Amino acid sequence: MKLTFLTALLLASATSAAAQPQSAAVRVDPQVVALRDAALNDDYAWDITEGLTTEVGQRLAGTEAEARARAWAVVKLRSLGFSNVRIETFDMPIWTRGPESAEIVGPFPQKLAIAALGNSASTGPQGITGEVVGFDTLADLEGAPDSAVRGKIVFVSHAMPRTMDGSGYGFFGGPRRQGPTIASRKGAIAIVIRSIGTDYHRNPHTGVMTFAEGVRPIPAGALPLPDAEQLQRILKRGKPVTMRLTLLSETGRGQSGNVIAEVPGRDSSLPPILVGGHLDSWDQATGAIDDASGVALAAAAAKRIMDAGRPLRTIRVVWFGAEEPGLFGGLDYQKRHGSELHYAMAESDFGAARIWRVNSKLGKDREAEAKALQAALAPLGIVPGALDKAEGSDIGPMLEAGAPGVGLSQDGTYYFDLHHTPDDTLDKIDREALRQNVAAWTTMIAVLSGGIEPQPKRRRRR
Ligand SMILES: [Zn+2]
């Protein structure tokens, strides 16, 4: 069903870019048009995504696997011809998953699928057993008297709706982000939540949560949607429900880093254009859509500009480390480079489905440039969005601090079927959609680049 829908989407948008009318008011630079249309045949992004997910695999932040990903990235970016390829390392706390299981002990004994949330406390190998108290929403948990929760395993079933722009993730992600802290404050011995996801497969969705300062860490896990609804039905029978939970994990310190590479501009005194994604992934899968495809398409677009010649402004590719456990890479970049001017920032961290909207926040005095960007992207089936906002995970704090940015929004309708699950693998990426992404990113960089001049011709040796 999903493949059929994707195919339909692709067919609907397969009309040649050239055949569609461009915005009447803004003429698009022919150089941009040529780069955009050529990028619709791009294979760099696929090659990077396939290489990273195959040759490195899972890349949990701060681990030896993420270090291998950085080493792989340096070799790859150099081989593609990028300049100034380097790693900026930083220390961070790490959390690693151990064996995990959940079962209903009574009244209807049965096993459930579960995944610990990042930063969950460990139950120890003997596990914990307790009575389950269920809440339909985070607000219900918050409003409950401590006596209803103390000594029990809290279950929050708050269901996230499917949306194209992923807007449910903020509000409905509350049980994962704040639930464990609230439950612990009320004396719960553990918390399980309905996964922050939209698929009815038995894949639990992990993700990070952080206990507030001074709050005692408790074990915290996510049930897949079918198991969460099963638990709801069992609770509705009105008998006391007992659950045994084993969530093992270890914590320590580790090192992560940002991998940086550049296409040097003709004028090195001008602020660079930053494009990127994050190199780390969760540990259950190879992180193909989160976020191998993101680092791949940002680098592929920069590579396409490099192949065309020299841009006026430097293009800086940043593959951030340790995004998943809490934007450690973005914050380290901000600490080192946040005071330097950037011409624009953009990050791809929402999968690899087709881009349907462009938001930007370039400032009032650059409105003509923002409109030129909208016009250049329109033939790819991308609608103009806001002129006063941009988004991105690692770059979020810098955008908030006032840095200019662009947000190219992927269609997120199916993103949360895969997000943070064992199902986030290469086969889920649609190559045609990935090419449309690269075309959009190439267009964006070309519009902002200040113009690309051919490389001075090298004399051929005979
Ligand atoms: Zn991500």
Coordinates of C-alpha atoms and ligand atoms in Angstrom, one line a residue:
M1 CA 0.0 0.0 0.0
K2 CA 2.8 2.3 0.9
L3 CA 4.8 1.5 -2.3
T4 CA 1.7 2.1 -4.4
F5 CA 1.2 5.5 -2.8
L6 CA 4.8 6.5 -3.3
T7 CA 4.6 5.4 -6.9
A8 CA 1.5 7.5 -7.4
L9 CA 3.2 10.5 -5.9
L10 CA 6.2 10.0 -8.2
L11 CA 4.1 9.6 -11.2
A12 CA 2.2 12.8 -10.3
S13 CA 5.4 14.7 -10.1
A14 CA 7.2 13.1 -13.0
T15 CA 6.2 15.8 -15.4
S16 CA 9.4 17.2 -16.6
A17 CA 10.7 20.2 -14.6
A18 CA 11.1 22.2 -17.8
A19 CA 7.5 21.7 -18.8
Q20 CA 6.1 23.5 -15.8
P21 CA 5.6 27.2 -15.8
Q22 CA 7.9 29.2 -13.6
S23 CA 6.8 32.0 -11.3
A24 CA 5.7 34.9 -13.6
A25 CA 7.4 37.5 -11.5
V26 CA 10.9 36.0 -11.0
R27 CA 13.2 34.9 -13.8
V28 CA 15.4 32.0 -12.7
D29 CA 19.1 32.2 -13.6
P30 CA 19.8 29.7 -16.5
Q31 CA 22.8 28.4 -14.6
V32 CA 20.6 27.5 -11.7
V33 CA 18.1 25.8 -14.0
A34 CA 20.8 23.8 -15.6
L35 CA 22.2 22.6 -12.3
R36 CA 18.7 21.8 -10.9
D37 CA 17.7 19.7 -13.9
A38 CA 21.0 17.9 -14.1
A39 CA 20.8 17.0 -10.4
L40 CA 17.6 15.0 -11.1
N41 CA 20.0 12.3 -12.4
D42 CA 22.2 12.4 -9.3
D43 CA 23.8 9.3 -7.9
Y44 CA 26.3 10.7 -5.4
A45 CA 23.6 10.8 -2.7
W46 CA 22.6 7.2 -3.2
D47 CA 26.3 6.1 -3.2
I48 CA 27.0 7.9 0.1
T49 CA 23.8 6.6 1.7
E50 CA 24.5 3.0 0.5
G51 CA 28.1 3.2 1.4
L52 CA 27.6 4.6 4.9
T53 CA 24.8 2.2 5.8
T54 CA 26.6 -0.8 4.4
E55 CA 30.2 -0.3 5.4
V56 CA 29.6 1.3 8.8
G57 CA 26.1 0.2 9.8
Q58 CA 24.6 1.4 13.1
R59 CA 26.3 4.5 14.4
L60 CA 25.3 5.1 18.0
A61 CA 26.7 8.4 19.3
G62 CA 29.9 8.3 21.3
T63 CA 30.7 4.7 20.4
E64 CA 33.4 3.0 18.5
A65 CA 30.9 2.6 15.6
E66 CA 30.4 6.4 15.3
A67 CA 34.2 6.8 15.3
R68 CA 34.3 4.4 12.4
A69 CA 31.7 6.5 10.6
R70 CA 33.8 9.6 11.0
A71 CA 36.9 7.9 9.6
W72 CA 34.7 6.6 6.7
A73 CA 33.4 10.1 6.2
V74 CA 36.8 11.7 6.0
V75 CA 37.9 9.2 3.3
K76 CA 34.7 9.6 1.4
L77 CA 34.6 13.4 1.4
R78 CA 38.3 13.6 0.4
S79 CA 37.8 11.1 -2.5
L80 CA 34.9 13.3 -3.7
G81 CA 37.3 16.2 -4.0
F82 CA 36.2 18.3 -1.0
S83 CA 38.8 20.6 0.6
N84 CA 39.7 21.2 4.3
V85 CA 38.2 17.9 5.4
R86 CA 38.6 17.6 9.1
I87 CA 37.1 16.3 12.4
E88 CA 36.3 18.5 15.4
T89 CA 36.0 16.2 18.3
F90 CA 34.3 16.7 21.7
D91 CA 33.6 14.6 24.8
M92 CA 30.1 13.6 25.8
P93 CA 28.2 11.2 28.1
I94 CA 27.2 7.9 26.4
W95 CA 24.4 5.5 27.0
T96 CA 24.4 2.0 25.5
R97 CA 21.5 -0.5 25.3
G98 CA 21.7 -4.0 26.7
P99 CA 19.2 -6.9 26.5
E100 CA 15.6 -5.9 27.1
S101 CA 12.2 -7.6 27.5
A102 CA 8.7 -6.9 28.9
E103 CA 6.0 -9.3 29.8
I104 CA 2.6 -9.2 31.4
V105 CA 2.7 -11.5 34.5
G106 CA -1.0 -11.3 35.2
P107 CA -3.9 -11.5 34.7
F108 CA -3.2 -12.6 31.1
P109 CA 0.5 -13.7 31.0
Q110 CA 2.2 -12.7 27.7
K111 CA 5.2 -11.1 26.2
L112 CA 5.4 -7.6 24.8
A113 CA 7.9 -6.0 22.5
I114 CA 9.9 -3.1 24.0
A115 CA 12.9 -0.8 23.5
A116 CA 14.5 1.3 26.2
L117 CA 14.5 5.0 25.7
G118 CA 17.9 6.7 25.6
N119 CA 19.1 7.5 29.1
S120 CA 16.8 5.0 30.7
A121 CA 18.0 3.6 34.0
S122 CA 18.9 0.0 34.0
T123 CA 16.7 -2.5 35.8
G124 CA 19.6 -4.8 36.5
P125 CA 19.6 -8.4 35.2
Q126 CA 16.9 -9.5 37.7
G127 CA 14.4 -6.9 36.2
I128 CA 11.6 -5.3 38.1
T129 CA 8.0 -6.3 38.6
G130 CA 5.2 -4.0 39.5
E131 CA 1.5 -3.1 39.0
V132 CA 0.8 -1.0 35.9
V133 CA -1.2 2.2 36.1
G134 CA -2.3 3.6 32.8
F135 CA -2.9 7.2 31.6
D136 CA -4.4 8.3 28.2
T137 CA -2.4 11.5 28.1
L138 CA 0.6 13.1 29.7
A139 CA -1.7 15.7 31.2
D140 CA -3.6 12.8 33.0
L141 CA -0.3 11.6 34.4
E142 CA 0.6 15.1 35.5
G143 CA -2.8 15.6 37.2
A144 CA -2.7 12.2 39.1
P145 CA -2.1 12.2 42.8
D146 CA 1.3 10.7 43.8
S147 CA -0.5 8.0 45.7
A148 CA -1.9 6.6 42.4
V149 CA 1.6 6.3 40.9
R150 CA 3.9 5.5 43.8
G151 CA 5.6 2.1 43.5
K152 CA 4.0 1.4 40.2
I153 CA 4.9 1.1 36.5
V154 CA 3.4 4.0 34.7
F155 CA 2.0 3.5 31.2
V156 CA 1.1 6.5 28.9
S157 CA -0.8 5.8 25.8
H158 CA -1.0 9.3 24.1
A159 CA -1.3 8.6 20.4
M160 CA 0.5 10.6 17.7
P161 CA -1.4 11.4 14.5
R162 CA 0.1 11.0 11.1
T163 CA 0.9 14.4 9.5
M164 CA 2.7 15.5 6.4
D165 CA 4.9 18.1 8.2
G166 CA 5.6 16.0 11.3
S167 CA 4.0 18.6 13.5
G168 CA 2.7 15.9 15.8
Y169 CA 6.2 15.0 17.1
G170 CA 6.5 18.1 19.3
F171 CA 3.3 17.8 21.3
F172 CA 2.8 14.0 21.1
G173 CA 6.5 13.4 21.9
G174 CA 5.8 14.7 25.4
P175 CA 5.4 11.2 27.1
R176 CA 8.9 10.3 25.9
R177 CA 10.6 13.6 26.7
Q178 CA 8.9 14.6 29.9
G179 CA 7.0 11.4 31.0
P180 CA 9.9 9.7 32.7
T181 CA 10.7 12.8 34.8
I182 CA 7.1 13.3 35.8
A183 CA 6.6 9.6 36.6
S184 CA 9.8 9.5 38.7
R185 CA 8.8 12.6 40.7
K186 CA 5.6 10.9 41.6
G187 CA 7.4 7.8 42.8
A188 CA 6.9 5.4 39.9
I189 CA 9.4 2.5 39.7
A190 CA 9.4 2.6 35.8
I191 CA 7.5 4.0 32.9
V192 CA 6.5 2.5 29.5
I193 CA 5.0 4.6 26.8
R194 CA 3.2 4.0 23.5
S195 CA 5.9 4.6 20.9
I196 CA 6.1 8.0 19.3
G197 CA 5.4 6.6 15.9
T198 CA 2.6 5.9 13.4
D199 CA 3.2 2.3 12.1
Y200 CA 1.3 -0.8 13.2
H201 CA 4.3 -3.0 13.2
R202 CA 5.8 -4.5 16.3
N203 CA 8.8 -2.2 16.1
P204 CA 9.3 -0.1 19.3
H205 CA 10.5 3.5 18.6
T206 CA 13.4 4.5 20.8
G207 CA 14.6 8.1 21.2
V208 CA 16.2 10.2 23.8
M209 CA 14.8 11.6 27.0
T210 CA 16.6 13.3 29.8
F211 CA 15.7 13.3 33.5
A212 CA 15.4 16.8 34.9
E213 CA 18.1 18.0 37.3
G214 CA 17.9 16.1 40.6
V215 CA 15.3 13.6 39.5
R216 CA 16.1 9.9 40.2
P217 CA 16.5 8.0 36.9
I218 CA 14.0 5.2 36.4
P219 CA 13.8 2.5 33.7
A220 CA 11.9 3.9 30.7
G221 CA 10.8 2.0 27.6
A222 CA 8.5 2.3 24.5
L223 CA 6.0 -0.3 23.4
P224 CA 5.2 -0.7 19.7
L225 CA 1.6 0.5 18.8
P226 CA 0.1 -3.0 18.6
D227 CA 1.5 -3.9 22.1
A228 CA 0.5 -0.5 23.6
E229 CA -3.1 -1.1 22.4
Q230 CA -3.0 -4.6 23.7
L231 CA -1.9 -3.3 27.1
Q232 CA -4.7 -0.7 27.0
R233 CA -7.3 -3.5 26.3
I234 CA -5.9 -5.6 29.2
L235 CA -6.1 -2.6 31.6
K236 CA -9.7 -2.0 30.5
R237 CA -10.7 -5.4 31.8
G238 CA -10.4 -3.7 35.2
K239 CA -8.2 -6.3 37.0
P240 CA -4.8 -5.4 38.5
V241 CA -2.2 -5.8 35.8
T242 CA 1.3 -6.8 36.7
M243 CA 4.3 -6.3 34.4
R244 CA 7.9 -7.6 34.5
L245 CA 10.4 -5.3 32.9
T246 CA 14.1 -6.0 32.1
L247 CA 15.9 -3.0 30.5
L248 CA 19.6 -3.3 30.7
S249 CA 21.9 -0.4 29.8
E250 CA 25.3 1.1 30.6
T251 CA 26.4 4.7 30.8
G252 CA 29.9 6.3 30.6
R253 CA 31.8 9.0 28.8
G254 CA 32.9 8.9 25.2
Q255 CA 34.0 11.0 22.3
S256 CA 32.1 12.2 19.2
G257 CA 32.9 14.8 16.6
N258 CA 31.7 16.8 13.6
V259 CA 33.1 16.1 10.2
I260 CA 33.6 19.2 8.2
A261 CA 34.5 19.6 4.5
E262 CA 34.4 22.6 2.1
V263 CA 34.0 23.7 -1.4
P264 CA 36.2 26.9 -1.2
G265 CA 34.6 30.0 -2.6
R266 CA 36.3 32.5 -4.9
D267 CA 36.1 35.1 -2.1
S268 CA 37.2 33.5 1.2
S269 CA 36.3 36.6 3.2
L270 CA 32.6 36.0 2.6
P271 CA 30.5 34.1 5.2
P272 CA 30.0 30.4 4.2
I273 CA 26.8 28.5 3.4
L274 CA 26.5 25.6 5.8
V275 CA 24.7 22.5 4.6
G276 CA 24.5 19.3 6.6
G277 CA 22.9 16.5 8.4
H278 CA 23.9 14.2 11.3
L279 CA 26.2 11.2 11.0
D280 CA 25.2 9.3 14.1
S281 CA 22.1 7.0 14.2
W282 CA 20.2 5.0 16.8
D283 CA 21.5 1.6 17.5
Q284 CA 18.7 -0.8 16.2
A285 CA 19.2 -0.1 12.5
T286 CA 21.6 1.5 10.0
G287 CA 19.8 4.9 10.2
A288 CA 19.2 5.1 6.4
I289 CA 16.6 7.8 6.6
D290 CA 17.8 9.2 10.0
D291 CA 20.2 10.5 8.8
A292 CA 22.5 8.8 6.3
S293 CA 20.3 10.2 3.5
G294 CA 20.5 13.7 5.1
V295 CA 24.3 13.8 5.2
A296 CA 24.4 12.3 1.7
L297 CA 22.1 14.6 0.0
A298 CA 23.7 17.8 1.5
A299 CA 27.1 16.6 0.4
A300 CA 25.9 15.5 -3.0
A301 CA 24.4 18.9 -3.7
A302 CA 27.7 20.6 -2.7
K303 CA 29.6 18.2 -4.9
R304 CA 27.4 19.0 -7.8
I305 CA 28.2 22.7 -7.4
M306 CA 31.9 21.8 -7.1
D307 CA 31.8 19.9 -10.3
A308 CA 30.2 22.9 -12.1
G309 CA 33.0 25.3 -11.0
R310 CA 33.9 27.7 -8.2
P311 CA 31.1 29.4 -6.2
L312 CA 31.6 32.9 -5.0
R313 CA 30.9 31.8 -1.4
T314 CA 32.4 28.8 0.4
I315 CA 30.1 25.9 0.9
R316 CA 30.7 24.2 4.2
V317 CA 29.4 20.6 4.6
V318 CA 29.0 19.6 8.2
W319 CA 28.2 16.0 9.2
F320 CA 27.2 16.5 12.8
G321 CA 28.1 13.9 15.5
A322 CA 25.8 12.9 18.3
E323 CA 22.6 14.6 17.3
E324 CA 20.3 11.8 18.7
P325 CA 21.3 12.0 22.3
G326 CA 20.8 15.8 22.5
L327 CA 22.4 17.9 19.6
F328 CA 25.9 17.5 21.0
G329 CA 27.4 18.1 17.6
G330 CA 25.3 21.1 16.8
L331 CA 26.1 22.7 20.2
D332 CA 29.8 22.0 19.8
Y333 CA 29.8 23.7 16.4
Q334 CA 27.9 26.6 17.8
K335 CA 30.5 26.9 20.6
R336 CA 33.4 27.0 18.1
H337 CA 31.8 28.8 15.1
G338 CA 28.6 30.4 16.4
S339 CA 30.1 33.8 16.5
E340 CA 31.3 33.6 12.9
L341 CA 28.8 34.9 10.3
H342 CA 27.1 32.3 8.1
Y343 CA 25.4 33.3 4.8
A344 CA 22.8 30.6 5.4
M345 CA 22.4 27.3 7.2
A346 CA 20.4 24.3 6.1
E347 CA 20.1 20.8 7.5
S348 CA 18.4 17.7 6.2
D349 CA 17.1 15.5 9.1
F350 CA 13.6 14.4 8.1
G351 CA 14.1 11.5 5.9
A352 CA 14.4 11.3 2.1
A353 CA 10.8 11.5 0.8
R354 CA 10.1 14.3 -1.7
I355 CA 10.6 17.9 -0.7
W356 CA 7.3 19.7 -0.9
R357 CA 7.9 23.1 0.7
V358 CA 10.6 25.7 1.2
N359 CA 10.7 27.9 4.2
S360 CA 13.5 30.5 4.7
K361 CA 14.6 33.1 7.2
L362 CA 17.1 35.2 5.3
G363 CA 16.0 38.6 6.7
K364 CA 13.9 41.5 5.3
D365 CA 16.8 42.8 3.2
R366 CA 17.2 39.5 1.4
E367 CA 13.5 39.0 0.4
A368 CA 14.3 39.1 -3.3
E369 CA 16.8 36.3 -2.8
A370 CA 14.2 34.3 -0.9
K371 CA 11.7 34.8 -3.7
A372 CA 14.3 33.8 -6.3
L373 CA 14.8 30.6 -4.3
Q374 CA 11.1 29.9 -4.3
A375 CA 10.8 30.5 -8.0
A376 CA 13.8 28.2 -8.8
L377 CA 12.4 25.4 -6.7
A378 CA 8.8 25.6 -7.9
P379 CA 9.3 23.4 -11.0
L380 CA 10.4 20.5 -8.6
G381 CA 6.9 20.6 -7.1
I382 CA 8.0 22.6 -4.1
V383 CA 5.6 25.2 -2.7
P384 CA 6.7 28.5 -1.2
G385 CA 6.5 28.5 2.6
A386 CA 7.3 31.1 5.3
L387 CA 9.9 33.8 4.8
D388 CA 10.5 34.2 8.5
K389 CA 11.4 30.7 9.6
A390 CA 13.7 27.8 8.9
E391 CA 14.3 24.6 10.8
G392 CA 16.9 22.0 11.5
S393 CA 18.0 19.9 14.5
D394 CA 21.7 20.6 15.0
I395 CA 21.4 24.0 13.5
G396 CA 18.3 24.8 15.6
P397 CA 20.1 26.6 18.4
M398 CA 22.0 28.8 15.9
L399 CA 18.9 29.6 13.9
E400 CA 17.3 30.6 17.2
A401 CA 20.2 32.8 18.0
G402 CA 19.6 34.7 14.7
A403 CA 21.6 32.8 12.0
P404 CA 19.9 32.9 8.5
G405 CA 18.6 29.6 7.3
V406 CA 16.6 27.6 4.8
G407 CA 14.3 24.7 5.5
L408 CA 13.5 22.3 2.7
S409 CA 10.6 20.2 4.1
Q410 CA 10.4 16.6 3.1
D411 CA 7.0 14.9 3.0
G412 CA 6.8 13.3 6.5
T413 CA 3.6 11.3 6.1
Y414 CA 5.5 8.0 6.5
Y415 CA 8.6 9.3 8.3
F416 CA 7.3 8.2 11.8
D417 CA 6.6 4.7 10.6
L418 CA 10.4 4.1 10.5
H419 CA 11.9 6.8 12.8
H420 CA 14.1 5.3 15.5
T421 CA 13.1 1.7 14.8
P422 CA 14.9 -1.4 13.6
D423 CA 13.2 -0.8 10.2
D424 CA 15.2 2.3 9.3
T425 CA 17.2 0.6 6.6
L426 CA 18.4 1.4 3.0
D427 CA 15.6 -0.4 1.2
K428 CA 13.1 2.2 2.5
I429 CA 14.7 4.9 0.4
D430 CA 13.2 5.8 -2.9
R431 CA 15.9 6.6 -5.3
E432 CA 13.8 9.0 -7.4
A433 CA 12.7 10.9 -4.3
L434 CA 16.3 11.1 -3.2
R435 CA 17.2 12.6 -6.6
Q436 CA 14.5 15.3 -6.2
N437 CA 16.0 16.1 -2.8
V438 CA 19.4 16.6 -4.3
A439 CA 18.0 18.7 -7.1
A440 CA 16.3 20.9 -4.5
W441 CA 19.4 21.2 -2.4
T442 CA 21.6 21.9 -5.4
T443 CA 19.2 24.6 -6.5
M444 CA 19.2 26.2 -3.1
I445 CA 23.0 26.3 -2.9
A446 CA 23.3 27.6 -6.5
V447 CA 20.9 30.4 -5.7
L448 CA 22.7 31.4 -2.6
S449 CA 26.2 30.8 -3.9
G450 CA 26.7 34.2 -5.5
G451 CA 27.3 32.5 -8.9
I452 CA 29.5 29.7 -10.1
E453 CA 32.4 30.3 -12.4
P454 CA 34.1 27.5 -14.4
Q455 CA 37.4 26.3 -13.1
P456 CA 40.3 27.9 -14.9
K457 CA 41.3 25.4 -17.6
R458 CA 44.3 23.2 -16.8
R459 CA 46.8 22.8 -19.5
R460 CA 46.7 19.2 -20.8
R461 CA 49.9 17.3 -20.8
R462 CA 50.4 15.1 -23.9
Ligands
ZN1 ZN 17.8 12.6 12.9

